[in-house]
XYZ file of C-alpha atoms in Angstrom:
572
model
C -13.409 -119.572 101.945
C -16.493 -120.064 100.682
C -16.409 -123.884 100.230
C -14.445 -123.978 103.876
C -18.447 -122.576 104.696
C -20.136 -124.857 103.057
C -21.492 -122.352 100.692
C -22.953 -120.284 102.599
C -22.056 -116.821 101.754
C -23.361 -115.160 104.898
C -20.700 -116.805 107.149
C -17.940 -114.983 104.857
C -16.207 -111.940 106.680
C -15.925 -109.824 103.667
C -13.997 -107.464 105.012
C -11.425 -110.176 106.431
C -11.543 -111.670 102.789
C -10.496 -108.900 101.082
C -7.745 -108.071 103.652
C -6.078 -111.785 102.716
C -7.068 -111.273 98.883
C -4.629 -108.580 98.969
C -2.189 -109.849 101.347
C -2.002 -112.595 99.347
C -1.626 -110.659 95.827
C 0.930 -108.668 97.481
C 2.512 -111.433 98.867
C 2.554 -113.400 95.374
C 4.470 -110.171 93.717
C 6.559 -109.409 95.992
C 7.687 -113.251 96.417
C 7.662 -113.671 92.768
C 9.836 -110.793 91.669
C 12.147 -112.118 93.801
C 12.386 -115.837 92.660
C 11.832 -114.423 88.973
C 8.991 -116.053 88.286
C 7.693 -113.591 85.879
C 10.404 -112.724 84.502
C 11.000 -115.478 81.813
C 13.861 -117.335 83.548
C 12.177 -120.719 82.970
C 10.865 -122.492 80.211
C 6.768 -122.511 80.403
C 5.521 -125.412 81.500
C 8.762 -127.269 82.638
C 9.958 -128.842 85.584
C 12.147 -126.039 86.830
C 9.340 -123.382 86.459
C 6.787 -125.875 88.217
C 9.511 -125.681 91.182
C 10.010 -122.786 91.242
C 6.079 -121.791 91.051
C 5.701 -123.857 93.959
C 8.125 -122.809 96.300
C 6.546 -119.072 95.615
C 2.808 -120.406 96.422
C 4.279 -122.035 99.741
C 6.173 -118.674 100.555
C 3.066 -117.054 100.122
C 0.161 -119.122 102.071
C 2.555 -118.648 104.925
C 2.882 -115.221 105.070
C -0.931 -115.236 104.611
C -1.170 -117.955 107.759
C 1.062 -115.989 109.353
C -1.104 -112.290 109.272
C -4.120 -114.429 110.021
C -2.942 -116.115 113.066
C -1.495 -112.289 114.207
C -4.505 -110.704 113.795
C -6.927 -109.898 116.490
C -10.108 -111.837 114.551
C -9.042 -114.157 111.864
C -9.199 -113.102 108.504
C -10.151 -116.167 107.029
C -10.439 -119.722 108.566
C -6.756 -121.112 109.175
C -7.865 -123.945 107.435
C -8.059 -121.533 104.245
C -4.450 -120.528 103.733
C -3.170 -124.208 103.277
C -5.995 -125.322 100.851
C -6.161 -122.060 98.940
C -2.119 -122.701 98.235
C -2.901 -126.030 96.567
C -5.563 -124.447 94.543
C -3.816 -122.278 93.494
C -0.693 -124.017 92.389
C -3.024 -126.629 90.773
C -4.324 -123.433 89.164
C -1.195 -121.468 88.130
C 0.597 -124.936 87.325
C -2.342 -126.056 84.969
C -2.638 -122.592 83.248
C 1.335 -123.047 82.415
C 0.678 -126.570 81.535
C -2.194 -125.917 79.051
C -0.468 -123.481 77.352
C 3.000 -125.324 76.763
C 0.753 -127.929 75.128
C -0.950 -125.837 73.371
C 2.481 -123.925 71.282
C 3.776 -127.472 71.238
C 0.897 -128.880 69.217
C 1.090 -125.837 66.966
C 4.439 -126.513 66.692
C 4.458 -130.614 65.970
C 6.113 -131.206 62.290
C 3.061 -131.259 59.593
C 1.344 -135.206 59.134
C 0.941 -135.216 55.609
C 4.288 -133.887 54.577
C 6.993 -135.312 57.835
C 8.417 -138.821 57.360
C 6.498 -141.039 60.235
C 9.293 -142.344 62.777
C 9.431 -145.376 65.353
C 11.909 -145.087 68.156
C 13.423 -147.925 69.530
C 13.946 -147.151 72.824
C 12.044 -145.201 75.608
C 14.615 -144.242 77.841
C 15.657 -140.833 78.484
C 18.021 -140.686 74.831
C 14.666 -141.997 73.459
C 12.286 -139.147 75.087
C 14.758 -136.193 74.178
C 14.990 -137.177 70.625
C 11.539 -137.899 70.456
C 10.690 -133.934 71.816
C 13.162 -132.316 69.528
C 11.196 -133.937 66.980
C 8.285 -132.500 67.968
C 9.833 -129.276 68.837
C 11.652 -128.929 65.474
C 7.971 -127.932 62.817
C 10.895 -127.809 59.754
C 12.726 -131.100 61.067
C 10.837 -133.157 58.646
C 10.209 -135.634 61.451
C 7.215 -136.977 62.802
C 7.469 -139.575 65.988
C 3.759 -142.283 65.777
C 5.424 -145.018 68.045
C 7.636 -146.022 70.878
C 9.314 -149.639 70.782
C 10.808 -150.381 74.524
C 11.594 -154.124 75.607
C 11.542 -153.147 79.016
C 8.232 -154.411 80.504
C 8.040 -151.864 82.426
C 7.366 -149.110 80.078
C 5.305 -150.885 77.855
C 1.864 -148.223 78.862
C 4.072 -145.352 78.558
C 3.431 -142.275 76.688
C 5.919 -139.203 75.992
C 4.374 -136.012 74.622
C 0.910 -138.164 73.558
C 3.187 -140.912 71.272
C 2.473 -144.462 72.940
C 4.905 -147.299 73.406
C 3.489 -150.498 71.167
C 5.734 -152.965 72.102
C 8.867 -154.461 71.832
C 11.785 -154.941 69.263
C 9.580 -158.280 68.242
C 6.461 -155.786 66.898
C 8.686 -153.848 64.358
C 6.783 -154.780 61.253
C 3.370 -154.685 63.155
C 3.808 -151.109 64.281
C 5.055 -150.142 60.972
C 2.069 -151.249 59.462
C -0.118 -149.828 62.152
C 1.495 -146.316 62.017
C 2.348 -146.477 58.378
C 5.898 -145.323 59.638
C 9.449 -145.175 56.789
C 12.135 -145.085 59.293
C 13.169 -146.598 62.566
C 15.775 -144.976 64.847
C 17.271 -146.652 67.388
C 17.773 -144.193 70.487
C 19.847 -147.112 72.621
C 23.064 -145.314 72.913
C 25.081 -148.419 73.623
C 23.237 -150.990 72.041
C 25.550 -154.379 71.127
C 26.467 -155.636 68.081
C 24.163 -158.901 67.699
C 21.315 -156.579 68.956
C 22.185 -153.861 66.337
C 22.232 -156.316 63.669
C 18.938 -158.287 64.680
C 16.857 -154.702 65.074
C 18.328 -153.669 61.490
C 17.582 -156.787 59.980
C 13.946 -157.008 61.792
C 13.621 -152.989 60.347
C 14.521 -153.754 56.710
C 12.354 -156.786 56.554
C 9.463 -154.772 57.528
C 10.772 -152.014 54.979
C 11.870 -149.563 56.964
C 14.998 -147.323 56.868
C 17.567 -147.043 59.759
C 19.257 -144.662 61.720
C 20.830 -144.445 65.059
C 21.885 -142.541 68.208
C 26.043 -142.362 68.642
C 27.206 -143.940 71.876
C 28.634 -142.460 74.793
C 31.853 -142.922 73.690
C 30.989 -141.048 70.278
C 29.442 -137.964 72.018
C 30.511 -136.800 75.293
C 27.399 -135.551 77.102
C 24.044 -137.089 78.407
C 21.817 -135.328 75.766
C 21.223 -135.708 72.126
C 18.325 -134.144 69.585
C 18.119 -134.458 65.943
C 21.358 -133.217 64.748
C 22.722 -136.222 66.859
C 20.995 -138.699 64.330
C 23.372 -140.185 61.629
C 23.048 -143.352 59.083
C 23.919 -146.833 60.680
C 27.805 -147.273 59.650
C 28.862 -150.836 59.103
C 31.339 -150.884 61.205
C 28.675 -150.232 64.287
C 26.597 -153.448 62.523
C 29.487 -156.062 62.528
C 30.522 -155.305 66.319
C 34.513 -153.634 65.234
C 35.088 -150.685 67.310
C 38.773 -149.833 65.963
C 41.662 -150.269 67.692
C 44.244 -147.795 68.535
C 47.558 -149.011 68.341
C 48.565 -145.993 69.285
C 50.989 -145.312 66.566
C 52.486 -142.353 67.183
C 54.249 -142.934 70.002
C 56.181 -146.008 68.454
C 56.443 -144.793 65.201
C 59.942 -142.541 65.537
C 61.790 -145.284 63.073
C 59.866 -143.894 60.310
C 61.217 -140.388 60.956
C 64.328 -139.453 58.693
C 64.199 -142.807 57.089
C 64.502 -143.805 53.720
C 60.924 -146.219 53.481
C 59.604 -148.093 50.505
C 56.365 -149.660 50.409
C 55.013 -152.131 47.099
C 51.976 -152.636 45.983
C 51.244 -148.921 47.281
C 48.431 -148.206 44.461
C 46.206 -150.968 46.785
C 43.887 -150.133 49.078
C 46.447 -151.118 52.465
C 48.953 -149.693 50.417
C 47.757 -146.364 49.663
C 46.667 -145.843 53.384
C 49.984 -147.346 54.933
C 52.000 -144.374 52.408
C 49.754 -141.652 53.689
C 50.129 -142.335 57.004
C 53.822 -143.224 56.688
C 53.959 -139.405 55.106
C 52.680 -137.493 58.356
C 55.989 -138.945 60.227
C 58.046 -137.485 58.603
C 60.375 -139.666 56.558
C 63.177 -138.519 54.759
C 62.298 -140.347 51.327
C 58.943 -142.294 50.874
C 59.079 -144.866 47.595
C 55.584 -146.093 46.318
C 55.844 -149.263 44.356
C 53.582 -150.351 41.650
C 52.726 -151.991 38.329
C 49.366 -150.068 38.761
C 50.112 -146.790 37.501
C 46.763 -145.579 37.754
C 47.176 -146.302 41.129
C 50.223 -144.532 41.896
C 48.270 -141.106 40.278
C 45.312 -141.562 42.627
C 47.724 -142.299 45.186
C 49.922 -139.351 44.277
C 47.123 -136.623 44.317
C 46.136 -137.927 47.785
C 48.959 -137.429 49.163
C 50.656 -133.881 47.342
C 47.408 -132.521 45.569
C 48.896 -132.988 42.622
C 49.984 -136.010 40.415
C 52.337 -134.954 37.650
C 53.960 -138.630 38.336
C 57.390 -137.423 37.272
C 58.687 -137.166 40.190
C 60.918 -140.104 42.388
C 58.817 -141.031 44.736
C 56.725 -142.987 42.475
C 58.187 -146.086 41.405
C 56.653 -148.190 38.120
C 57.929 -151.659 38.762
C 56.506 -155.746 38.802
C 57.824 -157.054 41.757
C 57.921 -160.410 39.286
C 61.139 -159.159 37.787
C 63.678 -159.238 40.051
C 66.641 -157.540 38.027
C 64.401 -154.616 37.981
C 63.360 -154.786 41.808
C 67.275 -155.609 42.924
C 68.352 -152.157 40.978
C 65.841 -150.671 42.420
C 67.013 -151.467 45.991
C 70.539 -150.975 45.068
C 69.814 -147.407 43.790
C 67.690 -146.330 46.571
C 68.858 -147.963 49.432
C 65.533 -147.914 51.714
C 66.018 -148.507 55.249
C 62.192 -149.877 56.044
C 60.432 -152.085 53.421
C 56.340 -152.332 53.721
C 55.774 -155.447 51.636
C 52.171 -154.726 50.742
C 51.858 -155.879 46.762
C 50.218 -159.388 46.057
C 47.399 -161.098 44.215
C 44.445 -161.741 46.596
C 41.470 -162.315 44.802
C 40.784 -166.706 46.149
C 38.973 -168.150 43.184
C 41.020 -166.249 40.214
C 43.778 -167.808 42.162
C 42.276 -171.227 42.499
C 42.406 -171.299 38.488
C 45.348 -169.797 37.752
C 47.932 -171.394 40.682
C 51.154 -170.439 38.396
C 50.368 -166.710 38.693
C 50.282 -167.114 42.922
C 53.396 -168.509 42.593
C 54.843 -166.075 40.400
C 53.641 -162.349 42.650
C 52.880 -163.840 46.149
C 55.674 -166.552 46.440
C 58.220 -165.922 43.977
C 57.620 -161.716 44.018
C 57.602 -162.132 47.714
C 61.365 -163.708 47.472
C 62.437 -161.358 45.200
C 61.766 -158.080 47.507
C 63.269 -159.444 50.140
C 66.632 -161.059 48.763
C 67.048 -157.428 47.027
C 66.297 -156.038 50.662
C 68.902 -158.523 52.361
C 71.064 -157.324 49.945
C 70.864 -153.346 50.830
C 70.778 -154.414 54.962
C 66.925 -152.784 55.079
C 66.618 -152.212 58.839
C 62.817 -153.073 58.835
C 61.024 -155.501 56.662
C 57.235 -156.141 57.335
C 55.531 -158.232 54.810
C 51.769 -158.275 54.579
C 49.772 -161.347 55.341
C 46.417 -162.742 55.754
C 43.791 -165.683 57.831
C 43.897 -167.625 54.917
C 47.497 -168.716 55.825
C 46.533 -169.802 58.960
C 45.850 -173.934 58.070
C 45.640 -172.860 54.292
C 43.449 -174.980 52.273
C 43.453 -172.588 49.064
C 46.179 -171.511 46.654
C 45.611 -168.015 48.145
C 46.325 -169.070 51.810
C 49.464 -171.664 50.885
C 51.370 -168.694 48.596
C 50.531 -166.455 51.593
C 51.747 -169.069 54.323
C 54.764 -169.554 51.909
C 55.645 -165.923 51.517
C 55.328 -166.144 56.141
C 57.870 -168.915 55.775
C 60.341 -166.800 53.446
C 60.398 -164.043 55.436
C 61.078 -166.080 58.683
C 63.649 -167.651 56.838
C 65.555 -164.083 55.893
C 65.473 -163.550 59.623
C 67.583 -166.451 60.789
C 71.113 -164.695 61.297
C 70.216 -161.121 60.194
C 70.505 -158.287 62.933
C 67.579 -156.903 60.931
C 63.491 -157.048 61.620
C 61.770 -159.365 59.242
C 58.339 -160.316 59.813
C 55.324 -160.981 58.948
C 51.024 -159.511 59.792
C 48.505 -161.622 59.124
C 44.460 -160.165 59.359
C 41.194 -160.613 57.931
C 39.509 -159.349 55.334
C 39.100 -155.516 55.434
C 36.413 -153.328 54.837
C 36.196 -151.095 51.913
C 39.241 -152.332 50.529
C 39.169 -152.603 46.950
C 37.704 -155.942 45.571
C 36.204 -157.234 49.245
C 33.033 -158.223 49.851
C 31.652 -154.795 50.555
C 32.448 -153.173 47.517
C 30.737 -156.027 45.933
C 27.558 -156.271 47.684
C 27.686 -152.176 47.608
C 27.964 -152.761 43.740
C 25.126 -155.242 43.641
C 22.925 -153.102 45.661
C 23.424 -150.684 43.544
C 22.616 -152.005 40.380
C 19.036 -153.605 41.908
C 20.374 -157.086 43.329
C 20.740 -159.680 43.704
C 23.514 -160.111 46.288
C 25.292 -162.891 45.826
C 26.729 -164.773 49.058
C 28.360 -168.070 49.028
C 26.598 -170.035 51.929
C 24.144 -168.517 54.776
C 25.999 -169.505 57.623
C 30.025 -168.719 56.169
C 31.902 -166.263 58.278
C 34.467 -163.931 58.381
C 36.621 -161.866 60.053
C 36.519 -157.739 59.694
C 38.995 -154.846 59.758
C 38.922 -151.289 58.821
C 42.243 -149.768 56.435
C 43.191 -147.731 59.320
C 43.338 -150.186 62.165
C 45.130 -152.458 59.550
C 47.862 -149.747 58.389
C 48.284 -149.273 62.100
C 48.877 -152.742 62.974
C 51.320 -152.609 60.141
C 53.265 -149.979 60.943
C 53.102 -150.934 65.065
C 54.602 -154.060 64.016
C 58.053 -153.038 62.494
C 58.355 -151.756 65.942
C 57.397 -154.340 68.310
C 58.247 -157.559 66.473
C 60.634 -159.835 66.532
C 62.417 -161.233 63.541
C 60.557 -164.275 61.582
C 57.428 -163.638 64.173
C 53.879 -162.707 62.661
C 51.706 -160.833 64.237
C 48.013 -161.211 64.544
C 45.590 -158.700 65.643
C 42.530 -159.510 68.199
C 39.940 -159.046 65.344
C 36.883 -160.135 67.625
C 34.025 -162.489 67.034
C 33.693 -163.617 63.408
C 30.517 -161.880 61.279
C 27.620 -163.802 59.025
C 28.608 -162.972 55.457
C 24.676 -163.044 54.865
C 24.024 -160.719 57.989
C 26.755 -158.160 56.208
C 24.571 -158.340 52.887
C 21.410 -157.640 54.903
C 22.992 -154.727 56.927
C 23.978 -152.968 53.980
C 20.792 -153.332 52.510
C 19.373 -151.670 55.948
C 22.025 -148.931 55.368
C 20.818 -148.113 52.192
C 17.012 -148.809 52.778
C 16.621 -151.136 49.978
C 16.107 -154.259 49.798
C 17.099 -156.941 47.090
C 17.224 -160.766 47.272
C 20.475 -162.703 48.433
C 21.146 -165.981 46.080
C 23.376 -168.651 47.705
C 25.793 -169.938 45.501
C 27.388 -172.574 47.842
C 30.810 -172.841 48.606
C 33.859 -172.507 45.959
C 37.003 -174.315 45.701
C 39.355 -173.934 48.309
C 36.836 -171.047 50.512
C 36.243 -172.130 54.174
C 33.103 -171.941 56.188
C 34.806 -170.486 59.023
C 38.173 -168.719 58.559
C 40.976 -168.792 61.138
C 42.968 -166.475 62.380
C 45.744 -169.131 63.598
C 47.261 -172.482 62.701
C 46.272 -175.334 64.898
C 50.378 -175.721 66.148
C 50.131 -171.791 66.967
C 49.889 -170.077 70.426
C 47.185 -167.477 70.166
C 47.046 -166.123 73.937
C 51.143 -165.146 73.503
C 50.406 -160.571 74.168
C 53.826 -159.644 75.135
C 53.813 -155.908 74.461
C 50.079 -155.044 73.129
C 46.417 -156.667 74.183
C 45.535 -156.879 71.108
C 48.259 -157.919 69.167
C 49.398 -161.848 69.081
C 52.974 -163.257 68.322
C 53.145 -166.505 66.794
C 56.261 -168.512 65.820
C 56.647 -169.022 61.755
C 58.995 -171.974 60.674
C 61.079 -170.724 58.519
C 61.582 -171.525 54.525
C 64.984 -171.693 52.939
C 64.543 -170.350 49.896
C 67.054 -173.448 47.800
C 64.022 -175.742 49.467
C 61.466 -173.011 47.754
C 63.624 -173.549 44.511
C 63.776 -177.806 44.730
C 60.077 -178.651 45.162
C 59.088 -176.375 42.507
C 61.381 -178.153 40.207
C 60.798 -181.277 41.499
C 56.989 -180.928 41.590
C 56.111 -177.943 39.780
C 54.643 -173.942 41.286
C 51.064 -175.527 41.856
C 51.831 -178.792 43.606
C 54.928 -176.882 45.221
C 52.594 -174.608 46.909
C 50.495 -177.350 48.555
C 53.815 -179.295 49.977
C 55.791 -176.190 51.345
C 52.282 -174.981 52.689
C 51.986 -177.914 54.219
C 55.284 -178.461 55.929
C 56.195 -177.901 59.406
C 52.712 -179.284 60.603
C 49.662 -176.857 58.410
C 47.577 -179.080 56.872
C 47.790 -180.034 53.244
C 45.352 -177.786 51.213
C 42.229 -179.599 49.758
């Protein structure tokens, strides 16, 4: 009122003024009680209180407007009512305002103790994490930057932390802010981007952790417990498969099953899952008996290894393995046992021959010989055009088993993937080992790639494929785009927040740049029954041909001609 009078005081009805002062104070409590603004319903300071707050001052300057324009001399100007609203939700609003930022300063994680955090992304996942940081004093988190490459937030500021740039300023703005960690708040960030931000982060020396997707955590807001370590899995683009198992998996149930080579990595997994459906006798196969105990106590609890279901046997003798069919009769065969390791096997050809070829023909002659029901035999890319001993004993053993299928009612067949991650002996438990131990990593060649899998979506794919293949077929799963060995190394490294150098040894005997998931004379796009599965044709091997060219030309030079019949090119 008294700026509506240009300060001059002696224009003010005091009488009139005090009349509205408590009009409006009445007015304010009344109106207030009502809408709950004082009684603690909204957070101070936030956007529902500042609603709320105003709808109140609005009620209010009209009911003051209102007993001003009633009565018989105005109380006040009419001009007075509207601007003394405004002022005093700037007022009231401000007061909240100062105060919120006042408790949330006081309680911001301490400098000199949290760990100093960059957050890739200033989107709304990005400005939630970054205020339960700053909510959270015991958190041990302590947000100095934002990193957005949206040019349109690149002045932004969230609760006083800037955005400094882009993706691109990483190791600027971690030298700037002194920061340890980067966490990237994109919820559904891809692949190639997830593996060029962690690479850019451990470069600049910086630890990594991430926001899950969508997919990963069903509702729109996260905060700190949300964070987790980068998996590699995320890095190298696989987001497993479901086969959906269970609801093709009824010919396991009641069934007598045997699986070799079940003290491996597939193996182990394929018997554990095979246990939860329910059949009536499961047989685990191995010369590993260490294996079978591990195996054993994964499966019971216990691992007293006296019992039938573990079975001590070399797959190389095949008196042994026949009696052991005869006796036990299984109805489903999991053909999981083999040598696998490439260069071991590019020295010592005879001993490819011996488990992966002639082993191979041993199982399943004893298995023809029972009537098994099922017979899957487990494959890999490097039989697609073979050029190593590894990949022709494989594409051999694909040829045998097509071969037991010609005129046999029963299921033989073959799945071929890539290599698998954390399976014992891959390149993951090496570099894991090599990290461990202070470096270096070794990797063959900085542009060699490969394909990736994870045990479960390969046991699945097993198991899915006694069911929907047909006999001498192999089936291939959609493994997706092919990874940089060299990016894997440096992704682990980012996992583990060390880094170590990577020494390129160059390519070794029979090892391809790029491995293949199919021969050049096989149809990849042929999905009859799943999206993601592939059937391709195998020619089939007779195993008195298997028998001739290795006494004609010996195991090692055998492998390379029977590999390379039927149009697969000769190994080199």
């Amino acid at each position: 009122t008294w700026v509506r009078f240009a300060f001059e005081e002696t224009l003010i009805s005091v009488s009139g003024l005090l009349t509205a002062i408590l009009v409006a104070v009445v007015a304010q409590w009344l109106i207030g009680a009502v809408a709950h603004t004082y009684r603690g319903r909204f957070p101070l300071g936030s956007v529902d209180e500042a609603i709320n707050l105003a709808l109140v001052m609005f009620l209010v300057g009209v009911v003051v407007l209102g007993v001003d324009l009633v009565s018989d001399t105005p109380l006040v100007p009419r001009s007075v009512p509207l601007t003394a609203t405004l002022v005093a939700l700037a007022l009231g609003g401000g007061m909240r305002l100062a105060i919120r930022r006042v408790r949330e300063r006081a309680d911001r994680p301490d400098e000199t103790s949290a760990q100093r955090v960059i957050i890739l992304g200033a989107s709304s996942s990005g400005q939630q994490l970054l205020r339960s940081m700053l909510s959270e004093p015991t958190g041990g988190y302590l947000p100095v930057a934002l990193l957005d490459d949206d040019p349109q937030r690149r002045r932004l500021r969230v609760s006083g932390v800037p955005v400094l740039g882009t993706r691109h300023d990483i190791a600027a703005v971690a030298q700037q802010t002194g920061a340890t960690l980067l966490i990237i708040a994109i919820r559904n960030v891809d692949a190639a981007d997830l593996r060029d931000v962690a690479g850019r982060a451990i470069d600049a020396g910086l630890a990594v952790k991430a926001l899950p997707s969508f997919s990963e955590v069903f509702r729109p807001w996260v905060g700190l417990s949300d964070l987790r370590d980068l998996d590699i899995v995320d890095l190298l683009g696989r987001r497993q498969i479901d086969t959906d198992v269970a609801s093709i998996a009824d010919y396991l149930a009641g069934k007598r099953v045997l699986v070799t080579g079940a003290g491996g990595s597939i193996g182990a997994e394929l018997c554990r899952q095979i246990h939860q459906f329910g059949p009536a006798e499961l047989m685990m196969l191995d010369r590993d008996e260490s294996g079978l105990h591990a195996l054993q106590l994964s499966i019971h609890g216990t691992a007293v290894l006296d019992s039938p279901d573990t079975i001590l046997a070399d797959i190389r003798d095949a008196e042994v393995v026949r009696m052991i069919f005869e006796e036990r009769k299984p109805q489903v065969v999991f053909h999981a046992a083999a040598l696998k390791h490439l260069s071991m096997l590019q020295q010592y050809p005879v001993e490819a021959w011996k488990t992966n070829v002639l082993g191979t023909l041993n199982v399943l002659e004893a298995a023809r010989s029972v009537g098994v029901e099922r017979f899957v035999n487990v494959s890999t890319d490097k039989a697609a055009n073979p050029c190593s001993v590894l990949g022709s004993a494989k594409r051999i053993g694909e040829r045998l088993v097509a071969g037991a299928a010609v005129d046999e009612e029963s299921v033989f067949l073959s799945v071929r993937f890539g290599n698998v991650l954390g399976s014992r002996g891959s390149v993951l438990t090496t570099f894991a080992e090599q990290l461990a131990k202070g470096g270096p990593i070794t990797v063959t060649d900085p542009d060699v790639t490969r394909f990736f899998m994870t045990i479960p979506e390969a046991v699945q794919l097993i198991i899915q494929a006694a069911a929907i293949g047909a006999p001498g077929e192999a089936l291939v799963l959609d493994m997706g785009a092919p990874v940089r060995i060299a990016d894997v190394a440096r992704q682990l490294m980012a996992i583990a927040g060390r880094r170590v150098p990577i020494v390129y040894t160059g390519l070794r005997a029979g090892e391809k740049m790029h491995e293949e998931l199919f021969a050049d004379s096989e149809d990849r796009d042929r999905r009859p029954l799943h999206p993601a599965i592939s059937h391709v044709t195998v020619p089939p091997l007779d195993p008195t041909e298997l028998h001739a060219r290795a006494r004609a030309l010996g195991p090692a030079a055998a492998l390379q001609e029977l590999a390379a019949t039927a149009g697969i090119p000769r190994p080199r």
